[in-house]
PDB file of C-alpha atoms in Angstrom:
ATOM      1  CA  MET A 212     150.904  29.336-131.296  1.00 39.00           C
ATOM      2  CA  ARG A 213     152.994  26.983-129.517  1.00 42.00           C
ATOM      3  CA  ARG A 214     156.156  29.537-129.715  1.00 42.00           C
ATOM      4  CA  ILE A 215     153.794  32.285-128.363  1.00 39.00           C
ATOM      5  CA  LEU A 216     152.720  30.188-125.378  1.00 37.00           C
ATOM      6  CA  LEU A 217     156.370  29.201-124.546  1.00 38.00           C
ATOM      7  CA  THR A 218     157.501  32.638-124.764  1.00 41.00           C
ATOM      8  CA  PHE A 219     154.604  33.829-122.480  1.00 38.00           C
ATOM      9  CA  VAL A 220     155.502  30.910-119.737  1.00 40.00           C
ATOM     10  CA  LEU A 221     159.080  31.917-119.779  1.00 41.00           C
ATOM     11  CA  LEU A 222     158.422  35.776-119.586  1.00 41.00           C
ATOM     12  CA  SER A 223     155.749  35.041-116.813  1.00 43.00           C
ATOM     13  CA  SER A 224     158.390  33.313-114.872  1.00 45.00           C
ATOM     14  CA  VAL A 225     160.770  36.086-115.100  1.00 40.00           C
ATOM     15  CA  VAL A 226     158.103  38.640-114.077  1.00 36.00           C
ATOM     16  CA  GLY A 227     157.089  36.440-111.132  1.00 42.00           C
ATOM     17  CA  LEU A 228     160.909  36.175-109.999  1.00 40.00           C
ATOM     18  CA  GLY A 229     160.953  39.855-110.043  1.00 42.00           C
ATOM     19  CA  LEU A 230     157.946  40.371-108.172  1.00 34.00           C
ATOM     20  CA  LEU A 231     159.300  37.748-105.887  1.00 40.00           C
ATOM     21  CA  THR A 232     162.597  39.167-104.993  1.00 39.00           C
ATOM     22  CA  GLY A 233     161.897  42.952-105.188  1.00 41.00           C
ATOM     23  CA  GLN A 234     162.303  45.904-107.157  1.00 41.00           C
ATOM     24  CA  GLY A 235     165.180  46.557-109.773  1.00 40.00           C
ATOM     25  CA  VAL A 236     168.738  47.873-109.109  1.00 39.00           C
ATOM     26  CA  PRO A 237     168.528  51.333-107.134  1.00 41.00           C
ATOM     27  CA  ALA A 238     170.035  54.278-108.699  1.00 38.00           C
ATOM     28  CA  ALA A 239     173.302  55.508-107.279  1.00 39.00           C
ATOM     29  CA  GLN A 240     171.566  58.220-105.014  1.00 40.00           C
ATOM     30  CA  GLU A 241     169.099  55.674-103.862  1.00 44.00           C
ATOM     31  CA  ALA A 242     170.307  53.314-101.013  1.00 48.00           C
ATOM     32  CA  THR A 243     168.690  50.356 -99.513  1.00 50.00           C
ATOM     33  CA  PRO A 244     167.200  51.359 -96.253  1.00 52.00           C
ATOM     34  CA  PRO A 245     168.124  49.705 -93.142  1.00 57.00           C
ATOM     35  CA  GLY A 246     166.263  46.497 -92.631  1.00 58.00           C
ATOM     36  CA  ALA A 247     165.109  46.515 -96.327  1.00 62.00           C
ATOM     37  CA  ALA A 248     165.914  43.625 -98.493  1.00 73.00           C
ATOM     38  CA  ALA A 249     168.765  44.153-100.926  1.00 82.00           C
ATOM     39  CA  PRO A 250     167.486  44.100-104.686  1.00 95.00           C
ATOM     40  CA  VAL A 251     167.542  41.104-106.832  1.00 96.00           C
ATOM     41  CA  THR A 252     167.148  41.336-110.598  1.00 96.00           C
ATOM     42  CA  LEU A 253     166.887  38.519-112.994  1.00 95.00           C
ATOM     43  CA  GLU A 254     167.164  39.777-116.836  1.00 97.00           C
ATOM     44  CA  MET A 255     166.263  37.380-120.045  1.00 96.00           C
ATOM     45  CA  LEU A 256     169.122  38.042-122.398  1.00 98.00           C
ATOM     46  CA  ALA A 257     168.086  35.550-124.774  1.00 97.00           C
ATOM     47  CA  SER A 258     165.632  32.543-125.373  1.00 96.00           C
ATOM     48  CA  ALA A 259     164.660  30.206-128.197  1.00 97.00           C
ATOM     49  CA  PRO A 260     162.821  26.647-128.426  1.00 97.00           C
ATOM     50  CA  ALA A 261     165.488  23.956-128.429  1.00 96.00           C
ATOM     51  CA  ALA A 262     165.318  22.491-132.078  1.00 94.00           C
ATOM     52  CA  ASP A 263     167.099  19.194-130.962  1.00 94.00           C
ATOM     53  CA  ALA A 264     165.117  18.942-127.644  1.00 94.00           C
ATOM     54  CA  PRO A 265     161.333  19.484-128.158  1.00 95.00           C
ATOM     55  CA  GLY A 266     159.371  21.118-125.295  1.00 96.00           C
ATOM     56  CA  MET A 267     162.656  22.583-123.929  1.00 97.00           C
ATOM     57  CA  LEU A 268     164.025  26.379-124.079  1.00 97.00           C
ATOM     58  CA  LEU A 269     167.553  27.400-124.522  1.00 97.00           C
ATOM     59  CA  VAL A 270     168.041  30.467-122.150  1.00 97.00           C
ATOM     60  CA  SER A 271     170.653  33.017-121.355  1.00 98.00           C
ATOM     61  CA  LEU A 272     170.026  35.448-118.331  1.00 98.00           C
ATOM     62  CA  ARG A 273     171.789  37.693-115.985  1.00 98.00           C
ATOM     63  CA  LEU A 274     171.219  37.970-112.278  1.00 98.00           C
ATOM     64  CA  THR A 275     172.268  40.622-110.102  1.00 98.00           C
ATOM     65  CA  LEU A 276     172.158  40.402-106.408  1.00 98.00           C
ATOM     66  CA  GLY A 277     172.764  43.630-104.483  1.00 97.00           C
ATOM     67  CA  ALA A 278     175.119  43.571-101.384  1.00 97.00           C
ATOM     68  CA  GLY A 279     173.653  40.952 -98.693  1.00 96.00           C
ATOM     69  CA  ALA A 280     170.665  39.934-101.029  1.00 97.00           C
ATOM     70  CA  VAL A 281     169.546  36.392-100.743  1.00 96.00           C
ATOM     71  CA  VAL A 282     167.339  34.352-103.230  1.00 96.00           C
ATOM     72  CA  PRO A 283     165.457  32.022-100.961  1.00 96.00           C
ATOM     73  CA  ALA A 284     165.103  28.186-101.609  1.00 97.00           C
ATOM     74  CA  HIS A 285     164.056  27.439-105.099  1.00 96.00           C
ATOM     75  CA  PHE A 286     164.799  24.987-108.110  1.00 96.00           C
ATOM     76  CA  HIS A 287     164.834  25.256-111.929  1.00 96.00           C
ATOM     77  CA  PRO A 288     163.250  22.834-114.440  1.00 96.00           C
ATOM     78  CA  GLY A 289     166.572  21.987-116.447  1.00 96.00           C
ATOM     79  CA  GLN A 290     170.136  21.892-116.535  1.00 96.00           C
ATOM     80  CA  LEU A 291     172.159  25.205-116.125  1.00 97.00           C
ATOM     81  CA  VAL A 292     175.683  26.570-116.378  1.00 97.00           C
ATOM     82  CA  VAL A 293     176.100  29.536-113.918  1.00 97.00           C
ATOM     83  CA  THR A 294     179.026  31.827-114.279  1.00 97.00           C
ATOM     84  CA  VAL A 295     179.959  34.609-111.822  1.00 98.00           C
ATOM     85  CA  ALA A 296     180.900  37.906-113.710  1.00 98.00           C
ATOM     86  CA  SER A 297     181.734  39.889-110.858  1.00 98.00           C
ATOM     87  CA  GLY A 298     181.437  39.901-106.988  1.00 98.00           C
ATOM     88  CA  THR A 299     181.082  36.860-104.919  1.00 98.00           C
ATOM     89  CA  LEU A 300     178.198  34.190-104.906  1.00 98.00           C
ATOM     90  CA  GLY A 301     177.328  31.830-102.065  1.00 98.00           C
ATOM     91  CA  TYR A 302     175.429  28.827-103.429  1.00 98.00           C
ATOM     92  CA  THR A 303     174.110  26.245-101.018  1.00 97.00           C
ATOM     93  CA  ILE A 304     172.346  22.878-102.019  1.00 97.00           C
ATOM     94  CA  LEU A 305     169.345  22.254 -99.829  1.00 96.00           C
ATOM     95  CA  GLY A 306     168.965  18.438 -99.136  1.00 91.00           C
ATOM     96  CA  GLU A 307     169.685  15.907-101.891  1.00 91.00           C
ATOM     97  CA  GLY A 308     171.313  16.660-105.064  1.00 91.00           C
ATOM     98  CA  GLN A 309     174.441  17.669-106.920  1.00 89.00           C
ATOM     99  CA  SER A 310     176.440  20.215-108.682  1.00 94.00           C
ATOM    100  CA  LEU A 311     179.975  20.476-110.145  1.00 95.00           C
ATOM    101  CA  ARG A 312     182.130  23.513-109.801  1.00 95.00           C
ATOM    102  CA  ALA A 313     185.118  24.743-111.843  1.00 94.00           C
ATOM    103  CA  GLY A 314     187.605  27.266-111.420  1.00 90.00           C
ATOM    104  CA  ALA A 315     188.226  30.208-113.618  1.00 90.00           C
ATOM    105  CA  GLY A 316     189.750  29.189-116.860  1.00 90.00           C
ATOM    106  CA  THR A 317     188.803  25.679-116.199  1.00 90.00           C
ATOM    107  CA  PRO A 318     187.233  24.090-119.101  1.00 91.00           C
ATOM    108  CA  THR A 319     185.425  21.289-117.301  1.00 92.00           C
ATOM    109  CA  ALA A 320     183.452  21.292-114.050  1.00 93.00           C
ATOM    110  CA  ALA A 321     184.738  18.242-112.054  1.00 92.00           C
ATOM    111  CA  GLU A 322     184.633  19.187-108.206  1.00 94.00           C
ATOM    112  CA  VAL A 323     181.469  17.997-106.561  1.00 95.00           C
ATOM    113  CA  ILE A 324     179.612  20.691-104.406  1.00 95.00           C
ATOM    114  CA  ALA A 325     178.590  18.892-101.070  1.00 92.00           C
ATOM    115  CA  PRO A 326     174.750  19.558-100.239  1.00 95.00           C
ATOM    116  CA  ASP A 327     174.129  21.655 -96.907  1.00 95.00           C
ATOM    117  CA  THR A 328     177.535  23.462 -97.305  1.00 94.00           C
ATOM    118  CA  GLU A 329     177.693  26.806 -98.753  1.00 96.00           C
ATOM    119  CA  ALA A 330     180.229  26.956-101.797  1.00 96.00           C
ATOM    120  CA  THR A 331     181.331  30.550-102.703  1.00 97.00           C
ATOM    121  CA  PHE A 332     182.235  31.589-106.236  1.00 97.00           C
ATOM    122  CA  GLY A 333     184.182  34.663-107.343  1.00 97.00           C
ATOM    123  CA  PRO A 334     184.866  36.290-110.918  1.00 97.00           C
ATOM    124  CA  GLY A 335     185.154  33.628-113.658  1.00 96.00           C
ATOM    125  CA  GLU A 336     184.392  30.527-111.434  1.00 97.00           C
ATOM    126  CA  TRP A 337     181.389  28.684-112.709  1.00 97.00           C
ATOM    127  CA  PHE A 338     179.215  25.557-111.798  1.00 97.00           C
ATOM    128  CA  VAL A 339     176.747  23.104-113.549  1.00 97.00           C
ATOM    129  CA  TYR A 340     173.388  23.209-111.677  1.00 95.00           C
ATOM    130  CA  GLU A 341     171.488  19.851-112.341  1.00 94.00           C
ATOM    131  CA  ALA A 342     167.737  20.085-112.838  1.00 95.00           C
ATOM    132  CA  TYR A 343     165.389  20.111-110.190  1.00 96.00           C
ATOM    133  CA  VAL A 344     167.773  20.391-107.353  1.00 96.00           C
ATOM    134  CA  ALA A 345     166.607  22.661-104.243  1.00 97.00           C
ATOM    135  CA  HIS A 346     168.969  25.457-103.369  1.00 97.00           C
ATOM    136  CA  MET A 347     169.684  28.911-102.465  1.00 97.00           C
ATOM    137  CA  ASP A 348     171.884  31.775-103.570  1.00 97.00           C
ATOM    138  CA  ARG A 349     173.082  34.853-101.704  1.00 97.00           C
ATOM    139  CA  ASN A 350     175.663  37.628-102.064  1.00 98.00           C
ATOM    140  CA  PRO A 351     178.000  37.515 -98.969  1.00 97.00           C
ATOM    141  CA  GLY A 352     179.982  40.681-100.265  1.00 96.00           C
ATOM    142  CA  ASN A 353     179.630  44.647 -99.838  1.00 96.00           C
ATOM    143  CA  GLU A 354     179.373  44.949-103.663  1.00 96.00           C
ATOM    144  CA  PRO A 355     176.743  43.830-106.429  1.00 97.00           C
ATOM    145  CA  THR A 356     177.299  40.217-107.618  1.00 98.00           C
ATOM    146  CA  VAL A 357     176.509  39.787-111.280  1.00 98.00           C
ATOM    147  CA  VAL A 358     175.958  36.184-112.540  1.00 98.00           C
ATOM    148  CA  LEU A 359     175.458  34.705-116.220  1.00 98.00           C
ATOM    149  CA  VAL A 360     173.132  31.817-116.361  1.00 98.00           C
ATOM    150  CA  SER A 361     172.546  29.775-119.458  1.00 98.00           C
ATOM    151  CA  GLY A 362     170.984  26.294-119.932  1.00 97.00           C
ATOM    152  CA  LEU A 363     168.212  24.135-121.438  1.00 97.00           C
ATOM    153  CA  VAL A 364     164.852  24.335-119.507  1.00 97.00           C
ATOM    154  CA  ALA A 365     161.383  22.820-119.764  1.00 97.00           C
ATOM    155  CA  ALA A 366     159.312  25.233-121.802  1.00 96.00           C
ATOM    156  CA  ASP A 367     155.975  24.626-119.791  1.00 96.00           C
ATOM    157  CA  GLU A 368     157.431  25.255-116.275  1.00 96.00           C
ATOM    158  CA  PRO A 369     158.483  28.421-114.648  1.00 95.00           C
ATOM    159  CA  PHE A 370     162.262  29.394-114.756  1.00 94.00           C
ATOM    160  CA  LEU A 371     162.307  29.632-111.101  1.00 93.00           C
ATOM    161  CA  ILE A 372     160.079  27.510-108.905  1.00 95.00           C
ATOM    162  CA  PRO A 373     160.012  28.402-105.044  1.00 95.00           C
ATOM    163  CA  VAL A 374     160.554  25.720-102.477  1.00 94.00           C
ATOM    164  CA  ASP A 375     158.551  25.945 -99.171  1.00 84.00           C
ATOM    165  CA  MET A 376     161.475  24.630 -96.660  1.00 69.00           C
ATOM    166  CA  ASP A 377     158.938  24.101 -93.973  1.00 64.00           C
ATOM    167  CA  MET A 378     156.818  21.865 -96.068  1.00 51.00           C
ATOM    168  CA  ALA A 379     159.842  20.018 -97.178  1.00 49.00           C
ATOM    169  CA  THR A 380     161.133  19.551 -93.746  1.00 44.00           C
ATOM    170  CA  PRO A 381     159.441  16.632 -91.672  1.00 41.00           C
ATOM    171  CA  ALA A 382     158.312  17.821 -88.045  1.00 41.00           C
ATOM    172  CA  ALA A 383     160.342  16.629 -85.303  1.00 39.00           C
TER     173      ALA A 383
END
């Protein structure tokens, strides 16, 4: 029963992200109309309860961002490894937190990504996302960006938790 509940929570998170970010990738003959948001899709590739970490799920996902697409401020309930498969990814930590980046072919992430500064990643580059760090992602390029995400996340929380930046920023 618990496995069914965990699967339901994770799938609900993925569906929620799909509803939050728009339709799937359009067919070749369909273009994104001017002024419309570029498509963002998140596909669950694999998921399993973590045997050595009760209450956690091992996940593997593919994120595709259309040209100019933006994933608004959000965070995840676990540590992730994020690799750019193709295209360009802009990643910005919002406020406090830390992520470490690595170049293509580098086995260990060691370079700190500064908060409130966009870090740009190309094919083969990757970074380690620390749990509960608010951030946003975007595709600054003219071609789709494909990102592979894997990690260990809390099974009882949605995979993507939106952040209301107006609520997080004190009034002047």
